[in-house]
Amino acid sequence: MLNLSALNPQQRQAAETIRGPVLILAGAGTGKTRVITFRIAHMVARGIAPGHILGVTFTNKAAREMQERVRKLLPRVKSDDKSNRPTICTFHSLCVRILRQHIEKLGYKKSFVIYDTSEQLAAVKKILSAISAKGEKTDPGAVLAMLSKFKNGGENAKGFGDESVRALAQHIAKRYESALHACNAVDFDDLILLTLRLFREHPDALAACRAKYQYVMVDEYQDTNASQFELVHALTLEHRNFCVVGDDDQSIYGWRGAEVANLLNLEKHFPEVKIVKLEQNYRSTTTILNAANAIIKNNVRRRGKSLWSQKGAGAKILLQTYPNDEDEARETVAQIEFKRLAYRVPWQDCAILFRTNQQSRPLETELRKAGVRYHLIGGQSFFDRREIKDFLAYLKTFLNPHDDISLLRIANVPARGLSDVTMERLLGASHDRKCSVFTAMKNPLVTTTLQKGTRESIEAFVEFVERVQSQLQNSAPPTSSLSPSDGERVAQPGEGYFTLARWADNFLNETGYFAELRRLEKDPENSESRVRNLKELMATMDGSGNLPAERLENFLENITLDSDREEEKENTSDAVTLITMHSCKGLEFPHVFVVGLEDGLLPHSRSKVEGTMDEERRLFYVAVTRAMQTLTISHCGGRKKYGQLLPCQPSPFLKELPEELVETSDSKSKTPVAQDSGKNLFAAMRSAIS
């Protein structure tokens, strides 16, 4: 039997309450992941079939962590038997699972592709180019963001953003939907919305999902939007075995559609809900928690809770004022280096938190000057690199040649006689005939209007796509005179295993793509780095699935859904973390520096106009509760903008910090150091120097 004695009384109560609606109010650092995994394991121990349990999270990292923890708690459940394991996944992954089974009922093929942001932008640009007047400039990114607002926000989106962008987005919404449907493609928002449409129009599909997922848990429930709420409600309305875990005090994503009311108003939908509060914090000192409690109590509309800890008082919060942002950056780096040299604090134990991405520039400059390694979360994603996008577009084209966005990206990469003018003519023909570009390429009525050389280039491209595509349908390895690259998994004699890695290496060599990468890059080191990026990705292609096409579908699906993977990579090297407050939720660091606590940054200048001061305060609360041992907060008298130093005022949130918990840098410098502390400090410094 599972031993629940490792849990505290409140955690145990949450884990043992397995039937009916439950709300677990889990404050920052109270061990909610531990509770969720023990609760799942306890359900299985009580005889509930693992296959009937569904756990939904917001990130792939959280899902993987929960899967691993549950696996360790349930060693007797065979890991290779998917039907006998709990389903733990993100909202989007759950919807993909459902749609892969039922999407044909909605007029799509099961082999639908999922467009990422760049592919969505390309679709919007195509539509805008067709309807915009000559010389008219429109930001496709703003239109796409508005389309997403419409899909996720419903009525709430009507008054959001620029009126002209809103009107344009409404005007093209149906065209955008049709463009994606024509390519048998969906975007991230569609995954949930199509699932909801499926449930409304096909009750049998909803009944099948309810029968499968009889016990549903949702993590970070305060971050759910209207459509996610509707999805969970649809799945659980009948059996009502529904457990949500969240903290309204950490609801900081209202700008992307999250509705904290989903958590605050839970009793309206489930009057019999049982509420369990987790308030014992295992992360921070009492001083840090008392400060956090004092800040958040100023939000009136919240569920009352008060974090406490057995870690002792700890150091006071250090509040520092600097003349400008450059001084703030230089002194913050100096303090990190002092901790390293005097107290042997590794860089990886320190994090610098800020409200906006622009604030990282002076910090990065000073870190580089001081020779301090750092890890900026939110830099360019591996999957945003040109060579990776090209490669994925090739794969999507082979899987679905009617995916116009992908085909248009790689049709002339490397150059093969299909110029922009040619592709525009083919695109126009596809619009006129209401077919895909690939279909237009195969239509003699279209191609006979083109010059002989262009026709031959199109025919060669079509032949290439269909030949490489056909290899996916075969279980035997493709025959090729080309030898695979070193280090790849290759089918052994008699093994009869089609490796996607070898297949991909063959077609990239055949097209001359590797040679093109090396030719375009002036720096040989950069070109080899790009080739290496592709090789590393290719080595991961042969994952789950039997048929090659199925393995390729799974590979592309995982990449598209796992958009947060770059930010989740473990930072194995000793480096300071630079991160925005919005990105830091769920993380913890022994020593935290929160910079830029100024009016206009936090709270942001928009918050007063938009009425989101409560969310800005929650953002400050989240930042404070990342700290385990020490917390340093700073603000500036002036901050540079476009090269000009503009005056700044301290954040009004600073007045909410209890005076007895805070010391300023002035008061600290006047406090004499105890004799023993001084001796220990100098001993540590001598040791570090030697």
XYZ file of C-alpha atoms in Angstrom:
690
model
C 0.000 0.000 0.000
C 1.014 3.586 -0.645
C 2.429 5.328 2.435
C 0.906 8.802 2.882
C 2.759 9.535 6.120
C 5.313 11.598 4.158
C 2.617 14.258 3.650
C 1.591 16.922 6.150
C -2.035 16.758 7.454
C -3.458 19.137 4.829
C -1.553 17.483 1.988
C -2.771 14.090 3.156
C -6.384 15.284 3.312
C -6.068 16.529 -0.273
C -4.560 13.230 -1.452
C -7.199 11.099 0.274
C -10.235 13.038 -0.988
C -10.648 11.292 -4.321
C -14.378 11.465 -5.102
C -16.516 14.475 -5.896
C -15.331 18.019 -6.666
C -12.253 19.194 -4.738
C -10.390 22.519 -4.743
C -6.811 22.335 -3.470
C -5.715 25.887 -2.703
C -1.958 25.462 -2.965
C 0.053 28.528 -1.968
C 3.531 29.172 -3.364
C 6.069 26.513 -2.332
C 3.532 24.301 -0.526
C 4.333 21.105 -2.445
C 1.384 20.924 -4.819
C 3.140 18.660 -7.346
C 3.863 16.216 -4.536
C 0.187 16.268 -3.531
C -1.047 15.752 -7.104
C 1.227 12.766 -7.719
C 0.426 11.162 -4.348
C -3.269 11.708 -5.008
C -3.035 9.906 -8.375
C -1.062 7.061 -6.798
C -3.586 6.849 -3.932
C -6.461 6.532 -6.428
C -4.724 3.618 -8.125
C -3.984 2.028 -4.738
C -7.710 2.283 -3.926
C -8.588 0.264 -7.028
C -9.295 2.966 -9.620
C -8.033 1.893 -13.051
C -5.078 4.114 -14.074
C -6.530 4.455 -17.572
C -9.550 6.313 -16.125
C -7.376 9.023 -14.509
C -6.601 12.269 -16.329
C -4.157 14.920 -15.082
C -3.991 18.177 -17.062
C -1.147 20.705 -16.744
C -0.072 23.825 -18.639
C 3.496 22.916 -19.617
C 5.183 19.828 -20.966
C 7.817 20.176 -18.262
C 5.192 19.882 -15.521
C 3.562 16.937 -17.302
C 6.880 15.092 -17.641
C 7.751 15.726 -13.999
C 4.386 14.393 -12.829
C 4.619 11.349 -15.094
C 8.035 10.498 -13.669
C 6.929 10.974 -10.062
C 3.792 8.881 -10.567
C 5.858 6.161 -12.243
C 8.109 5.954 -9.177
C 5.102 5.737 -6.860
C 3.459 3.048 -9.018
C 6.267 0.610 -9.845
C 3.847 -2.231 -10.501
C 2.102 -0.426 -13.367
C 3.854 -1.497 -16.561
C 5.411 1.562 -18.174
C 5.089 0.084 -21.666
C 1.317 -0.457 -21.347
C -0.136 2.926 -22.268
C -3.716 1.790 -21.689
C -2.872 0.993 -18.066
C -1.255 4.325 -17.198
C -2.785 7.598 -16.031
C -2.996 10.208 -18.787
C -0.910 13.213 -17.703
C -0.581 15.885 -20.377
C -1.203 19.510 -21.324
C -4.567 20.875 -22.489
C -3.313 20.973 -26.075
C -1.932 17.420 -25.961
C -5.238 16.168 -24.542
C -7.156 17.796 -27.384
C -4.780 16.349 -29.978
C -5.449 12.866 -28.549
C -9.196 13.414 -28.780
C -9.101 14.966 -32.253
C -6.837 12.256 -33.707
C -9.670 9.850 -32.901
C -12.693 11.944 -33.856
C -11.728 14.907 -36.096
C -13.067 13.217 -39.237
C -16.528 13.943 -37.833
C -15.701 17.645 -38.312
C -14.545 17.313 -41.918
C -10.791 17.099 -41.319
C -8.445 14.201 -42.015
C -6.827 12.417 -39.077
C -3.408 13.429 -40.407
C -4.049 17.136 -39.702
C -1.000 19.326 -39.039
C -0.655 21.895 -36.254
C 0.552 25.321 -37.354
C 3.040 27.145 -35.164
C 3.164 30.949 -34.889
C 5.325 31.484 -37.977
C 2.994 29.367 -40.116
C -0.053 31.209 -38.744
C 1.640 34.520 -39.591
C 2.334 33.313 -43.109
C -1.364 32.423 -43.533
C -2.432 35.858 -42.276
C 0.094 37.592 -44.577
C -1.306 35.680 -47.581
C -4.835 36.843 -46.794
C -3.783 40.440 -46.132
C -1.821 40.615 -49.381
C -4.945 39.551 -51.271
C -7.295 42.110 -49.676
C -5.051 45.087 -48.836
C -4.822 48.157 -51.038
C -1.483 48.894 -52.696
C 0.911 50.517 -50.226
C -1.312 49.733 -47.245
C 0.707 48.449 -44.294
C -0.785 46.231 -41.617
C 0.985 44.365 -38.829
C 0.085 40.685 -39.387
C 1.293 39.859 -35.860
C -1.249 42.261 -34.336
C -4.029 40.774 -36.499
C -3.043 37.234 -35.510
C -2.983 38.200 -31.813
C -6.483 39.647 -32.191
C -7.724 36.479 -33.917
C -6.413 34.498 -30.932
C -8.167 36.911 -28.542
C -11.448 36.319 -30.359
C -11.040 32.566 -30.107
C -10.033 32.481 -26.440
C -11.757 35.493 -24.942
C -15.215 35.348 -26.484
C -17.220 38.403 -25.438
C -14.297 39.786 -23.413
C -12.254 40.342 -26.580
C -14.713 42.716 -28.238
C -13.370 45.839 -26.557
C -9.720 44.812 -26.576
C -6.923 46.480 -28.548
C -6.839 48.841 -31.510
C -10.223 49.289 -33.190
C -8.894 49.113 -36.764
C -6.929 45.909 -36.043
C -9.989 44.447 -34.344
C -12.183 45.243 -37.357
C -9.634 43.764 -39.773
C -9.302 40.590 -37.696
C -13.082 40.178 -37.677
C -13.116 40.717 -41.440
C -10.566 37.983 -42.206
C -11.498 35.501 -39.447
C -13.522 33.237 -41.773
C -10.905 33.429 -44.521
C -8.200 32.479 -42.031
C -10.235 29.515 -40.821
C -10.896 28.400 -44.411
C -7.220 28.779 -45.364
C -6.152 26.476 -42.546
C -8.940 23.981 -43.205
C -7.960 23.839 -46.892
C -4.467 22.737 -45.803
C -5.913 20.234 -43.305
C -4.250 22.345 -40.620
C -5.271 23.695 -37.221
C -3.636 26.215 -34.893
C -3.175 26.015 -31.128
C -6.444 27.773 -30.361
C -8.315 25.450 -32.733
C -7.195 22.381 -30.805
C -9.447 23.280 -27.881
C -12.185 25.006 -29.879
C -12.551 22.097 -32.307
C -12.717 19.690 -29.378
C -15.520 21.782 -27.850
C -17.310 21.834 -31.217
C -16.875 18.067 -31.420
C -18.471 17.662 -27.984
C -21.402 19.930 -28.923
C -22.115 18.391 -32.333
C -21.277 14.754 -31.567
C -22.501 13.652 -28.110
C -21.159 10.149 -28.760
C -17.595 11.519 -28.824
C -18.192 13.376 -25.545
C -19.684 10.243 -23.983
C -16.620 8.216 -25.016
C -14.286 10.790 -23.429
C -16.326 10.903 -20.220
C -16.257 7.114 -20.031
C -12.485 7.111 -20.411
C -11.633 10.056 -18.130
C -13.684 9.364 -15.007
C -11.321 11.169 -12.608
C -10.012 14.535 -13.764
C -7.365 16.738 -12.133
C -6.326 20.179 -13.397
C -3.160 21.918 -12.231
C -2.703 25.724 -12.194
C -6.474 26.142 -12.478
C -6.229 29.908 -11.953
C -4.565 30.106 -15.394
C -7.452 28.521 -17.342
C -9.284 30.609 -19.929
C -12.943 30.425 -20.970
C -12.523 27.588 -23.489
C -10.329 25.489 -21.161
C -12.919 25.937 -18.415
C -15.667 24.804 -20.804
C -13.619 21.766 -21.822
C -13.057 20.618 -18.239
C -16.689 21.356 -17.363
C -17.910 19.222 -20.301
C -15.742 16.258 -19.254
C -16.715 16.327 -15.564
C -20.318 17.560 -15.453
C -21.814 14.078 -15.018
C -19.378 12.092 -12.830
C -18.196 15.242 -10.935
C -14.952 13.535 -9.887
C -13.112 16.753 -10.470
C -10.083 18.106 -8.607
C -8.520 21.479 -9.376
C -5.252 22.700 -7.923
C -4.337 26.353 -7.974
C -3.676 29.636 -6.238
C -5.644 32.756 -7.115
C -2.773 34.817 -5.647
C -0.565 33.581 -8.511
C -2.974 34.381 -11.354
C -0.741 36.555 -13.573
C -1.789 35.678 -17.120
C -4.973 37.714 -17.556
C -3.409 39.396 -20.606
C -3.509 36.077 -22.469
C -7.058 35.177 -21.512
C -6.671 33.492 -18.100
C -9.714 34.071 -15.887
C -9.075 33.927 -12.144
C -12.867 33.867 -11.724
C -12.781 30.198 -12.810
C -11.145 29.459 -9.444
C -12.852 32.132 -7.350
C -16.367 31.174 -8.502
C -15.973 27.409 -8.456
C -18.864 26.952 -5.974
C -21.296 28.356 -8.567
C -20.706 25.333 -10.770
C -19.892 22.757 -8.081
C -21.771 23.817 -4.888
C -20.642 20.656 -3.084
C -16.928 21.345 -3.688
C -14.575 20.514 -0.827
C -11.792 23.065 -0.247
C -8.393 22.073 1.158
C -5.815 24.797 1.853
C -2.073 24.138 1.642
C -0.317 26.919 3.554
C 2.886 25.375 4.913
C 5.673 26.634 2.681
C 8.803 24.480 2.232
C 10.770 27.046 0.207
C 11.256 30.377 1.938
C 12.153 31.979 5.250
C 9.497 33.458 7.544
C 10.642 37.003 6.699
C 10.081 36.473 2.977
C 6.690 34.831 3.542
C 5.502 37.536 5.943
C 6.390 40.144 3.336
C 4.527 38.195 0.633
C 1.448 37.822 2.869
C 1.508 41.569 3.618
C 1.642 42.426 -0.100
C -1.109 40.124 -1.323
C -3.635 40.902 1.429
C -4.147 44.274 -0.312
C -6.006 42.431 -3.083
C -9.614 42.406 -1.911
C -11.051 39.722 -4.207
C -9.141 36.594 -3.219
C -9.447 33.392 -1.226
C -7.853 33.997 2.156
C -4.695 32.072 2.960
C -1.479 32.825 4.836
C 1.814 31.120 4.080
C 4.033 30.015 6.962
C 7.331 28.190 7.282
C 9.492 26.315 9.758
C 12.712 27.595 8.154
C 13.243 30.411 10.651
C 13.268 34.196 10.223
C 16.325 34.437 7.958
C 17.833 37.658 6.668
C 15.837 40.832 6.243
C 14.815 41.948 2.751
C 17.399 44.362 1.336
C 15.909 47.419 -0.400
C 18.304 49.442 -2.551
C 18.016 52.700 -4.518
C 20.279 53.604 -7.463
C 20.696 56.773 -9.547
C 20.063 54.922 -12.827
C 19.601 51.493 -14.392
C 23.278 51.135 -15.310
C 24.331 51.611 -11.672
C 21.600 49.169 -10.641
C 22.941 46.553 -13.056
C 26.588 47.065 -12.047
C 25.866 46.851 -8.300
C 23.572 43.828 -8.682
C 26.358 41.950 -10.492
C 28.861 43.102 -7.835
C 26.658 41.664 -5.077
C 26.392 38.345 -6.899
C 30.177 38.218 -7.232
C 30.614 39.133 -3.557
C 28.356 36.232 -2.557
C 30.405 33.902 -4.744
C 33.797 35.021 -3.433
C 32.903 35.598 0.228
C 30.336 32.867 0.832
C 31.036 30.443 -2.037
C 27.522 30.932 -3.450
C 27.555 29.467 -6.991
C 26.160 31.603 -9.801
C 23.346 29.108 -10.400
C 21.921 29.901 -6.946
C 21.242 33.497 -8.032
C 18.461 34.880 -10.198
C 17.667 38.395 -11.411
C 13.967 39.063 -11.997
C 12.523 41.962 -14.012
C 9.159 43.090 -15.373
C 9.988 43.632 -19.074
C 12.442 42.036 -21.494
C 14.046 45.410 -22.262
C 15.436 45.555 -18.722
C 17.843 42.711 -19.446
C 20.158 44.801 -21.680
C 22.152 46.694 -18.984
C 22.208 43.540 -16.827
C 23.646 41.436 -19.654
C 26.216 44.141 -20.393
C 27.479 44.193 -16.800
C 27.473 40.387 -16.477
C 29.612 40.138 -19.603
C 32.006 42.808 -18.343
C 32.432 40.928 -15.060
C 32.916 37.577 -16.794
C 29.827 36.126 -15.090
C 28.077 33.306 -16.947
C 24.345 33.807 -17.267
C 21.308 32.092 -18.736
C 18.667 34.378 -20.272
C 15.327 32.629 -20.304
C 13.333 33.716 -23.304
C 16.176 34.135 -25.830
C 15.903 32.808 -29.392
C 14.399 29.363 -29.383
C 16.237 26.495 -31.044
C 13.073 25.956 -33.086
C 13.093 29.546 -34.359
C 16.400 29.031 -36.188
C 16.182 29.234 -39.970
C 17.596 25.783 -40.688
C 15.259 24.121 -38.190
C 12.185 25.870 -39.638
C 13.231 24.852 -43.160
C 13.724 21.245 -42.112
C 10.375 21.039 -40.311
C 8.664 22.604 -43.345
C 10.152 19.826 -45.516
C 8.840 17.178 -43.114
C 5.362 18.726 -43.032
C 5.320 18.912 -46.839
C 6.177 15.228 -47.178
C 3.501 14.340 -44.642
C 0.910 16.647 -46.230
C 1.886 18.238 -49.603
C -1.310 20.315 -49.484
C 0.059 22.291 -46.525
C 0.630 25.490 -48.526
C 2.542 27.337 -45.806
C 5.199 24.640 -45.492
C 5.431 23.982 -49.226
C 5.847 27.671 -50.058
C 8.673 27.949 -47.534
C 10.804 25.188 -49.067
C 9.736 25.113 -52.737
C 12.853 27.043 -53.766
C 15.153 26.218 -50.809
C 17.758 25.461 -52.044
C 17.104 27.238 -55.355
C 15.574 24.873 -57.940
C 14.154 27.243 -60.556
C 10.938 28.063 -58.679
C 11.220 31.831 -58.323
C 8.984 34.067 -56.225
C 7.163 35.132 -59.404
C 6.483 31.489 -60.306
C 5.246 30.667 -56.813
C 2.980 33.748 -56.826
C 1.422 32.603 -60.101
C 0.895 29.110 -58.707
C -0.579 30.576 -55.533
C -2.958 32.719 -57.607
C -3.986 29.657 -59.605
C -4.644 27.729 -56.384
C -6.870 30.593 -55.151
C -8.803 30.693 -58.443
C -9.343 26.919 -58.469
C -9.879 26.669 -54.695
C -7.193 23.998 -54.395
C -3.767 23.660 -52.792
C -0.592 24.945 -54.467
C 0.628 21.342 -54.846
C -2.564 20.435 -56.710
C -2.055 23.469 -58.953
C 1.506 22.289 -59.649
C 0.129 18.973 -60.950
C -2.583 20.581 -63.104
C -1.542 20.762 -66.810
C -4.014 23.615 -67.359
C -1.929 25.654 -64.930
C 1.587 24.580 -65.876
C 1.160 24.849 -69.689
C 0.919 28.628 -69.277
C 4.483 28.684 -67.923
C 7.833 28.586 -69.736
C 9.374 25.199 -70.515
C 12.222 25.546 -67.975
C 9.778 26.513 -65.226
C 7.483 23.573 -66.131
C 10.417 21.181 -65.874
C 11.390 22.602 -62.473
C 7.828 22.157 -61.197
C 7.642 18.582 -62.528
C 10.993 17.730 -60.916
C 9.834 19.174 -57.585
C 6.523 17.272 -57.668
C 8.366 14.041 -58.532
C 10.825 14.632 -55.679
C 8.080 15.278 -53.107
C 6.017 12.254 -54.146
C 9.057 9.956 -54.269
C 10.364 10.931 -50.835
C 6.820 10.935 -49.458
C 6.218 7.393 -50.759
C 9.202 6.136 -48.769
C 7.243 6.940 -45.602
C 4.609 4.391 -46.588
C 7.188 1.568 -46.765
C 8.416 -0.377 -43.772
C 11.717 -1.287 -45.433
C 14.677 1.139 -45.384
C 14.779 3.423 -48.457
C 17.341 2.455 -51.052
C 19.875 5.172 -51.695
C 23.433 5.429 -52.856
C 23.977 8.001 -50.172
C 25.506 6.782 -46.945
C 24.050 7.967 -43.635
C 25.939 10.386 -41.433
C 28.147 9.158 -38.659
C 26.493 8.654 -35.327
C 22.963 7.935 -36.634
C 20.957 4.828 -35.882
C 20.921 2.751 -39.061
C 18.953 -0.376 -39.873
C 21.137 -3.412 -39.380
C 21.136 -6.235 -41.936
C 17.919 -8.205 -41.561
C 16.487 -5.673 -39.139
C 14.192 -4.110 -41.740
C 13.813 -0.913 -39.756
C 13.139 2.349 -41.608
C 15.017 5.077 -39.747
C 13.650 8.567 -40.165
C 17.094 9.937 -39.344
C 18.639 8.178 -42.361
C 15.688 9.081 -44.580
C 15.997 12.758 -43.618
C 19.763 12.752 -44.122
C 19.241 11.317 -47.616
C 16.752 13.915 -48.816
C 18.709 16.833 -47.306
C 21.804 15.650 -49.140
C 19.866 15.050 -52.347
C 18.467 18.597 -52.323
C 21.877 20.040 -51.527
C 20.546 21.672 -48.374
C 23.635 20.915 -46.274
C 25.851 22.325 -49.022
C 23.613 25.399 -49.221
C 23.971 26.023 -45.477
C 27.736 25.865 -45.751
C 27.758 28.125 -48.819
C 25.543 30.865 -47.335
C 27.441 31.201 -44.051
C 30.666 33.214 -44.321
C 31.894 31.857 -40.993
C 32.686 28.088 -41.299
C 32.059 27.657 -37.564
C 28.538 29.094 -37.906
C 27.758 26.894 -40.900
C 28.892 23.752 -39.090
C 26.854 24.829 -36.071
C 23.740 25.007 -38.282
C 24.453 21.582 -39.772
C 25.041 20.212 -36.279
C 21.691 21.640 -35.141
C 19.957 19.646 -37.868
C 21.883 16.446 -37.124
C 21.021 16.672 -33.440
C 17.332 17.115 -34.232
C 17.339 14.306 -36.791
C 18.792 11.945 -34.192
C 15.607 12.354 -32.113
C 13.125 11.542 -34.898
C 12.699 7.797 -34.373
C 10.500 7.872 -31.296
C 7.123 6.287 -30.628
C 5.131 4.662 -33.390
C 5.518 1.710 -35.749
C 4.987 2.971 -39.288
C 7.388 5.678 -40.496
C 4.539 8.124 -41.194
C 3.156 7.552 -37.699
C 6.580 8.175 -36.142
C 6.961 11.355 -38.183
C 3.496 12.573 -37.127
C 4.372 11.991 -33.469
C 7.724 13.741 -33.891
C 6.174 16.863 -35.456
C 3.310 16.853 -32.976
C 5.665 16.739 -30.000
C 7.770 19.583 -31.386
C 4.754 21.797 -32.077
C 3.145 21.145 -28.701
C 6.417 21.311 -26.805
C 6.975 24.973 -27.608
C 8.275 25.680 -24.127
C 11.077 23.101 -24.296
C 13.886 25.631 -24.787
C 12.921 27.532 -21.642
C 12.651 24.275 -19.760
C 16.117 22.945 -20.589
C 18.042 22.239 -17.450
C 20.779 24.801 -17.078
C 23.558 22.374 -16.264
C 26.342 24.953 -16.248
C 26.948 27.244 -13.283
C 25.204 30.419 -14.460
C 23.071 33.271 -13.124
C 19.454 33.137 -14.300
C 17.941 36.236 -15.932
C 14.171 35.923 -16.193
C 10.988 37.964 -16.411
C 8.494 37.838 -13.552
C 5.911 36.247 -15.853
C 8.300 33.406 -16.717
C 9.506 32.665 -13.178
C 6.325 31.106 -11.767
C 7.037 27.597 -10.505
C 10.775 28.241 -10.095
C 12.825 28.891 -6.953
C 16.300 30.244 -6.230
C 18.289 30.620 -2.982
C 19.143 34.260 -3.771
C 16.765 36.492 -5.729
C 17.314 40.062 -6.995
C 14.135 41.845 -8.113
C 15.157 44.938 -10.105
C 13.204 47.900 -11.459
C 10.512 48.232 -8.764
C 9.311 51.521 -10.212
C 5.920 53.024 -10.936
C 5.233 52.402 -14.626
C 7.239 49.154 -14.656
C 5.571 47.417 -11.700
C 2.765 48.202 -11.666
C 2.987 48.647 -15.430
C 1.712 51.948 -16.814
C -1.065 50.111 -18.691
C -2.477 48.549 -15.533
C -4.053 51.776 -14.271
C -5.883 52.271 -17.564
C -6.902 48.618 -17.954
C -7.822 48.116 -14.296
C -5.353 45.300 -13.706
C -3.597 46.591 -10.579
C -4.547 43.426 -8.671
C -2.780 41.284 -11.272
C 0.328 43.495 -11.099
C 0.373 43.035 -7.315
C 0.084 39.276 -7.800
C 3.083 39.504 -10.147
C 5.101 41.160 -7.370
C 3.902 38.456 -4.967
C 5.076 35.731 -7.371
C 8.489 37.401 -7.699
C 8.941 37.678 -3.921
C 7.952 34.041 -3.302
C 10.661 32.727 -5.666
C 13.301 33.551 -3.014
C 14.435 30.839 -0.615
C 17.120 32.500 1.552
C 17.715 36.120 0.583
C 15.696 38.705 -1.323
C 17.071 41.990 -2.673
C 14.740 44.578 -4.237
C 15.956 47.669 -6.090
C 14.639 50.710 -7.944
C 16.187 53.661 -9.770
C 15.872 57.421 -9.731
C 16.230 57.461 -13.512
C 16.097 54.942 -16.356
C 17.426 55.298 -19.894
C 14.972 55.214 -22.770
C 16.189 55.807 -26.332
C 19.452 57.095 -24.857
C 17.768 59.676 -22.629
C 17.687 59.388 -18.826
C 14.064 59.763 -17.695
C 13.095 60.242 -14.023
C 11.444 57.319 -12.165
C 9.301 57.047 -9.048
C 9.388 54.081 -6.626
C 6.629 51.499 -7.045
C 3.651 52.061 -4.717
C 3.917 48.345 -3.873
C 7.083 49.080 -1.879
C 4.944 50.864 0.720
C 3.146 47.560 1.345
C 6.321 45.903 2.651
C 6.331 45.938 6.497
C 9.153 48.219 7.694
C 10.382 45.709 10.291
C 11.105 43.161 7.534
C 13.184 45.513 5.369
C 16.574 47.127 5.648
C 18.019 49.655 3.237
C 21.577 49.569 1.962
C 22.288 52.683 4.092
C 21.139 51.072 7.342
C 23.015 47.886 6.510
C 26.293 49.741 5.965
C 25.981 51.306 9.448
C 25.451 47.978 11.224
C 28.721 46.635 12.725
C 29.648 43.093 11.740
C 29.882 40.581 14.592
C 33.436 39.427 15.378
C 32.782 35.758 14.511
C 30.985 36.708 11.288
C 33.912 38.912 10.286
C 36.451 36.145 10.919
C 34.387 33.636 8.920
C 33.992 36.100 6.069
C 37.721 36.815 5.769
C 38.531 33.114 6.052
C 36.153 32.357 3.180
C 37.652 35.142 1.067
C 41.238 33.968 1.721
C 40.197 30.441 0.737
C 38.540 31.669 -2.458
C 41.591 33.741 -3.457
C 44.043 30.928 -2.771
